[in-house]
């Protein structure tokens, strides 16, 4: 039987959808703040009903009209099918929903990930998000998104599971920080938004993730934690206040919503003791109502813990569909069908779920008639395989080796080079046909098992070019530093030798100690997703040291050579304080995790062919110097570990600025290299700071009400119409929308909550489809439109005072002035390329109302406080020669 007919639906097991932890209850005012994390047991206030789409939302009008027409013609079973995954390994992609064969709609394909297509071939391996962030280049971010989106579309992927702004990078040793765009919300928001635009302009729905506060891998999932020997019964709860959510962790996602993102993935963890995928305050209140998000919310894989409760809290799609992998049991599927039939899920809610999914589909230019068939299979690299690989059903050709790489290698090389940061340079760089180069360290070479020799890159063998976990891809090839440096040396007539080991001490001493040797030493530090453990690093890093004897290797080479160039590949900061002042270490270069063109992009920097980037995080002198780190020991018995974000917004450079102001390296607490820092090939002078105050009116809080919840189409209330069809062969473990029993509604629902009324089961207002009051900060996608008014326009002159053409990365920081605020926060930047010697250019930054505001948790509104506000302009967070008060 063809898979398209199998996927016409989703397994019919009746579950108790309300029986799970943290169903929001206790009716209270619709808009209210989180309590401070130390006011007792953290809790998440309820927010109901789940907001429905706005037909007039800017950027969504046409997509909404198309989706409304499509959804109005669907049956209830077809609607349920589009909201429910078919189960793990139930189709070709890491996630698939059911089909609508009657209307010609194939199964929608969800596929990782943020740096390229997972489980694929003939696709590109882009730089990780953190390396891309280090370019500080908006056009490179958008180009990267366009490449990612185009490759996904060409493979028949409909929703690309990326980009990432959660984790943001609160913990310096967080395992998946590398997937995001650095530890500042403004920088991350700009990169997230530009990447979203690129992906979606290429015809693929972007899925921004993970919403929200999944800042560490430890304890994110109960099963995973139990497997590591932590006997917890509920996932970790990230506890924090309303102000910090708005000003720090939610900020990038608000930018993504403003940019029109089609999908957002909710995370595994709890937020104030309510699971993120059923947290009504987060999804309904913040994301859909306040931010005005018009797309759909999908669960992370197995992050759903209830059915009706999560639907009421705003979840629109469950992935991969089953409650646990390969069980055939779903919280949605048949249970969602029953929930709608008996009224625990109102008709308008299922209609809104599907309308959001299809609106995102139409918004990126997709149509049912022109969809590219999914031409790869995640579960085998052979031509033929089982479509339902979980149960070996439906053998056919599944892989077609479609090459989607185009010319993306050129972008990858440029992006990785411009995202490489020179932290130290005593004049040795750029290299100019050196007489003798010796390259030392395993990180310069390849994995003996091949670049894809470890599943999901779950090892640290050879050079580090991407992290491990679901956010990876297969390399189509990998240019190692040894290959690229060797090729350049041959071209230049340079003598070249390499030792691709960290442990060949005598050989290393003998080679590095030879006359005229320029020694390039490679070391790395890896991390990734929590289901993979590499040398005791359970996703998160145990520390910030270099791996595989890297520190001893560096010291060995530096003991016999005074022309040492240290190259670091890492997924975040490592401890560099000894090397920053070491007289024999002439240069330190952070090359991040650069993707398939690793060696070529590094050569472009070492030889001065490209201009380098700036660090998107702080390099502290120790793990403890950051003030926070990954929680590695449960602190609440067998219950949910409680991770209190008591530092509020004081993370990364904001914390260092508070506790250790002054020059870099000036104390044991001061950063070795600050956020935004990086050396150039030239020198730049900043002058002529000017502030223009624009004529904008006061912020007018949003008022009025929404439209009533639309109900699209009609459906039969006869339970017999939802029985499993006799002409369809049931596939084991496959998720269908059909009910198990048609004897009666009562018997079908058993003793579960389906036997109760919605009023008895759900929190107050959860099924209310009447017009709802708008919150003061809400409005268009992105929030109240006036938040984006440009209140001030800042300009400064930048002059190249050096001897070579180079790029400048001017940065603007703002002090909000309040006693409990960070000393300053990033609020503007640019990468101005190819400034000639002696040339002056103008740096311009717009400060929006949101940029200069703080979140008032009592008023539930952004407000400009009365404290004096100062802007600073310069080349890093601690090198800011220009400053002025805002008038």
JSON list of N, CA and C in Angstrom, two decimals, residues 414 417-420 604-605 608-614 679-681 805-808 831:
[
{"chain": "A", "resi": 414, "resn": "UNK", "atom": "N", "xyz": [33.11, 32.21, 3.24]},
{"chain": "A", "resi": 414, "resn": "UNK", "atom": "CA", "xyz": [33.15, 33.62, 3.63]},
{"chain": "A", "resi": 414, "resn": "UNK", "atom": "C", "xyz": [32.59, 33.83, 5.03]},
{"chain": "A", "resi": 417, "resn": "UNK", "atom": "N", "xyz": [34.96, 32.53, 7.67]},
{"chain": "A", "resi": 417, "resn": "UNK", "atom": "CA", "xyz": [36.15, 33.38, 7.80]},
{"chain": "A", "resi": 417, "resn": "UNK", "atom": "C", "xyz": [35.80, 34.65, 8.55]},
{"chain": "A", "resi": 418, "resn": "UNK", "atom": "N", "xyz": [34.73, 35.32, 8.16]},
{"chain": "A", "resi": 418, "resn": "UNK", "atom": "CA", "xyz": [34.36, 36.58, 8.80]},
{"chain": "A", "resi": 418, "resn": "UNK", "atom": "C", "xyz": [33.81, 36.37, 10.21]},
{"chain": "A", "resi": 419, "resn": "UNK", "atom": "N", "xyz": [33.54, 35.11, 10.57]},
{"chain": "A", "resi": 419, "resn": "UNK", "atom": "CA", "xyz": [33.16, 34.77, 11.93]},
{"chain": "A", "resi": 419, "resn": "UNK", "atom": "C", "xyz": [34.30, 34.21, 12.75]},
{"chain": "A", "resi": 420, "resn": "UNK", "atom": "N", "xyz": [35.50, 34.26, 12.21]},
{"chain": "A", "resi": 420, "resn": "UNK", "atom": "CA", "xyz": [36.71, 33.87, 12.95]},
{"chain": "A", "resi": 420, "resn": "UNK", "atom": "C", "xyz": [37.26, 35.11, 13.65]},
{"chain": "A", "resi": 604, "resn": "UNK", "atom": "N", "xyz": [42.04, 31.83, 4.97]},
{"chain": "A", "resi": 604, "resn": "UNK", "atom": "CA", "xyz": [41.65, 33.17, 4.54]},
{"chain": "A", "resi": 604, "resn": "UNK", "atom": "C", "xyz": [41.91, 34.21, 5.63]},
{"chain": "A", "resi": 605, "resn": "UNK", "atom": "N", "xyz": [41.80, 33.82, 6.88]},
{"chain": "A", "resi": 605, "resn": "UNK", "atom": "CA", "xyz": [42.08, 34.74, 7.98]},
{"chain": "A", "resi": 605, "resn": "UNK", "atom": "C", "xyz": [43.57, 34.78, 8.30]},
{"chain": "A", "resi": 608, "resn": "UNK", "atom": "N", "xyz": [45.28, 36.83, 5.86]},
{"chain": "A", "resi": 608, "resn": "UNK", "atom": "CA", "xyz": [44.79, 38.18, 5.64]},
{"chain": "A", "resi": 608, "resn": "UNK", "atom": "C", "xyz": [43.95, 38.38, 4.40]},
{"chain": "A", "resi": 609, "resn": "UNK", "atom": "N", "xyz": [43.35, 37.30, 3.91]},
{"chain": "A", "resi": 609, "resn": "UNK", "atom": "CA", "xyz": [42.52, 37.42, 2.70]},
{"chain": "A", "resi": 609, "resn": "UNK", "atom": "C", "xyz": [41.11, 37.90, 3.03]},
{"chain": "A", "resi": 610, "resn": "UNK", "atom": "N", "xyz": [40.70, 37.76, 4.27]},
{"chain": "A", "resi": 610, "resn": "UNK", "atom": "CA", "xyz": [39.40, 38.22, 4.72]},
{"chain": "A", "resi": 610, "resn": "UNK", "atom": "C", "xyz": [39.57, 38.99, 6.02]},
{"chain": "A", "resi": 611, "resn": "UNK", "atom": "N", "xyz": [38.58, 39.79, 6.34]},
{"chain": "A", "resi": 611, "resn": "UNK", "atom": "CA", "xyz": [38.59, 40.53, 7.59]},
{"chain": "A", "resi": 611, "resn": "UNK", "atom": "C", "xyz": [37.91, 39.69, 8.67]},
{"chain": "A", "resi": 612, "resn": "UNK", "atom": "N", "xyz": [38.49, 39.64, 9.87]},
{"chain": "A", "resi": 612, "resn": "UNK", "atom": "CA", "xyz": [37.94, 38.77, 10.92]},
{"chain": "A", "resi": 612, "resn": "UNK", "atom": "C", "xyz": [36.71, 39.35, 11.61]},
{"chain": "A", "resi": 613, "resn": "UNK", "atom": "N", "xyz": [36.15, 38.56, 12.55]},
{"chain": "A", "resi": 613, "resn": "UNK", "atom": "CA", "xyz": [34.93, 38.93, 13.25]},
{"chain": "A", "resi": 613, "resn": "UNK", "atom": "C", "xyz": [35.18, 39.41, 14.67]},
{"chain": "A", "resi": 614, "resn": "UNK", "atom": "N", "xyz": [34.11, 39.40, 15.46]},
{"chain": "A", "resi": 614, "resn": "UNK", "atom": "CA", "xyz": [34.16, 39.85, 16.85]},
{"chain": "A", "resi": 614, "resn": "UNK", "atom": "C", "xyz": [33.47, 38.81, 17.72]},
{"chain": "A", "resi": 679, "resn": "UNK", "atom": "N", "xyz": [40.34, 41.72, 17.06]},
{"chain": "A", "resi": 679, "resn": "UNK", "atom": "CA", "xyz": [41.34, 42.55, 16.39]},
{"chain": "A", "resi": 679, "resn": "UNK", "atom": "C", "xyz": [41.10, 42.60, 14.89]},
{"chain": "A", "resi": 680, "resn": "UNK", "atom": "N", "xyz": [41.51, 43.71, 14.30]},
{"chain": "A", "resi": 680, "resn": "UNK", "atom": "CA", "xyz": [41.38, 43.91, 12.86]},
{"chain": "A", "resi": 680, "resn": "UNK", "atom": "C", "xyz": [42.77, 43.93, 12.23]},
{"chain": "A", "resi": 681, "resn": "UNK", "atom": "N", "xyz": [42.79, 44.04, 10.92]},
{"chain": "A", "resi": 681, "resn": "UNK", "atom": "CA", "xyz": [44.06, 44.22, 10.20]},
{"chain": "A", "resi": 681, "resn": "UNK", "atom": "C", "xyz": [44.48, 45.70, 10.20]},
{"chain": "A", "resi": 805, "resn": "UNK", "atom": "N", "xyz": [42.97, 48.16, 3.66]},
{"chain": "A", "resi": 805, "resn": "UNK", "atom": "CA", "xyz": [41.51, 48.15, 3.62]},
{"chain": "A", "resi": 805, "resn": "UNK", "atom": "C", "xyz": [41.00, 47.09, 4.59]},
{"chain": "A", "resi": 806, "resn": "UNK", "atom": "N", "xyz": [39.94, 47.40, 5.31]},
{"chain": "A", "resi": 806, "resn": "UNK", "atom": "CA", "xyz": [39.47, 46.46, 6.34]},
{"chain": "A", "resi": 806, "resn": "UNK", "atom": "C", "xyz": [38.01, 46.75, 6.68]},
{"chain": "A", "resi": 807, "resn": "UNK", "atom": "N", "xyz": [37.40, 45.80, 7.37]},
{"chain": "A", "resi": 807, "resn": "UNK", "atom": "CA", "xyz": [36.04, 45.96, 7.86]},
{"chain": "A", "resi": 807, "resn": "UNK", "atom": "C", "xyz": [36.05, 46.49, 9.29]},
{"chain": "A", "resi": 808, "resn": "UNK", "atom": "N", "xyz": [35.10, 47.34, 9.61]},
{"chain": "A", "resi": 808, "resn": "UNK", "atom": "CA", "xyz": [34.90, 47.82, 10.98]},
{"chain": "A", "resi": 808, "resn": "UNK", "atom": "C", "xyz": [33.58, 47.27, 11.50]},
{"chain": "A", "resi": 831, "resn": "UNK", "atom": "N", "xyz": [28.34, 45.94, 10.48]},
{"chain": "A", "resi": 831, "resn": "UNK", "atom": "CA", "xyz": [29.62, 45.53, 9.91]},
{"chain": "A", "resi": 831, "resn": "UNK", "atom": "C", "xyz": [29.78, 46.33, 8.63]}
]
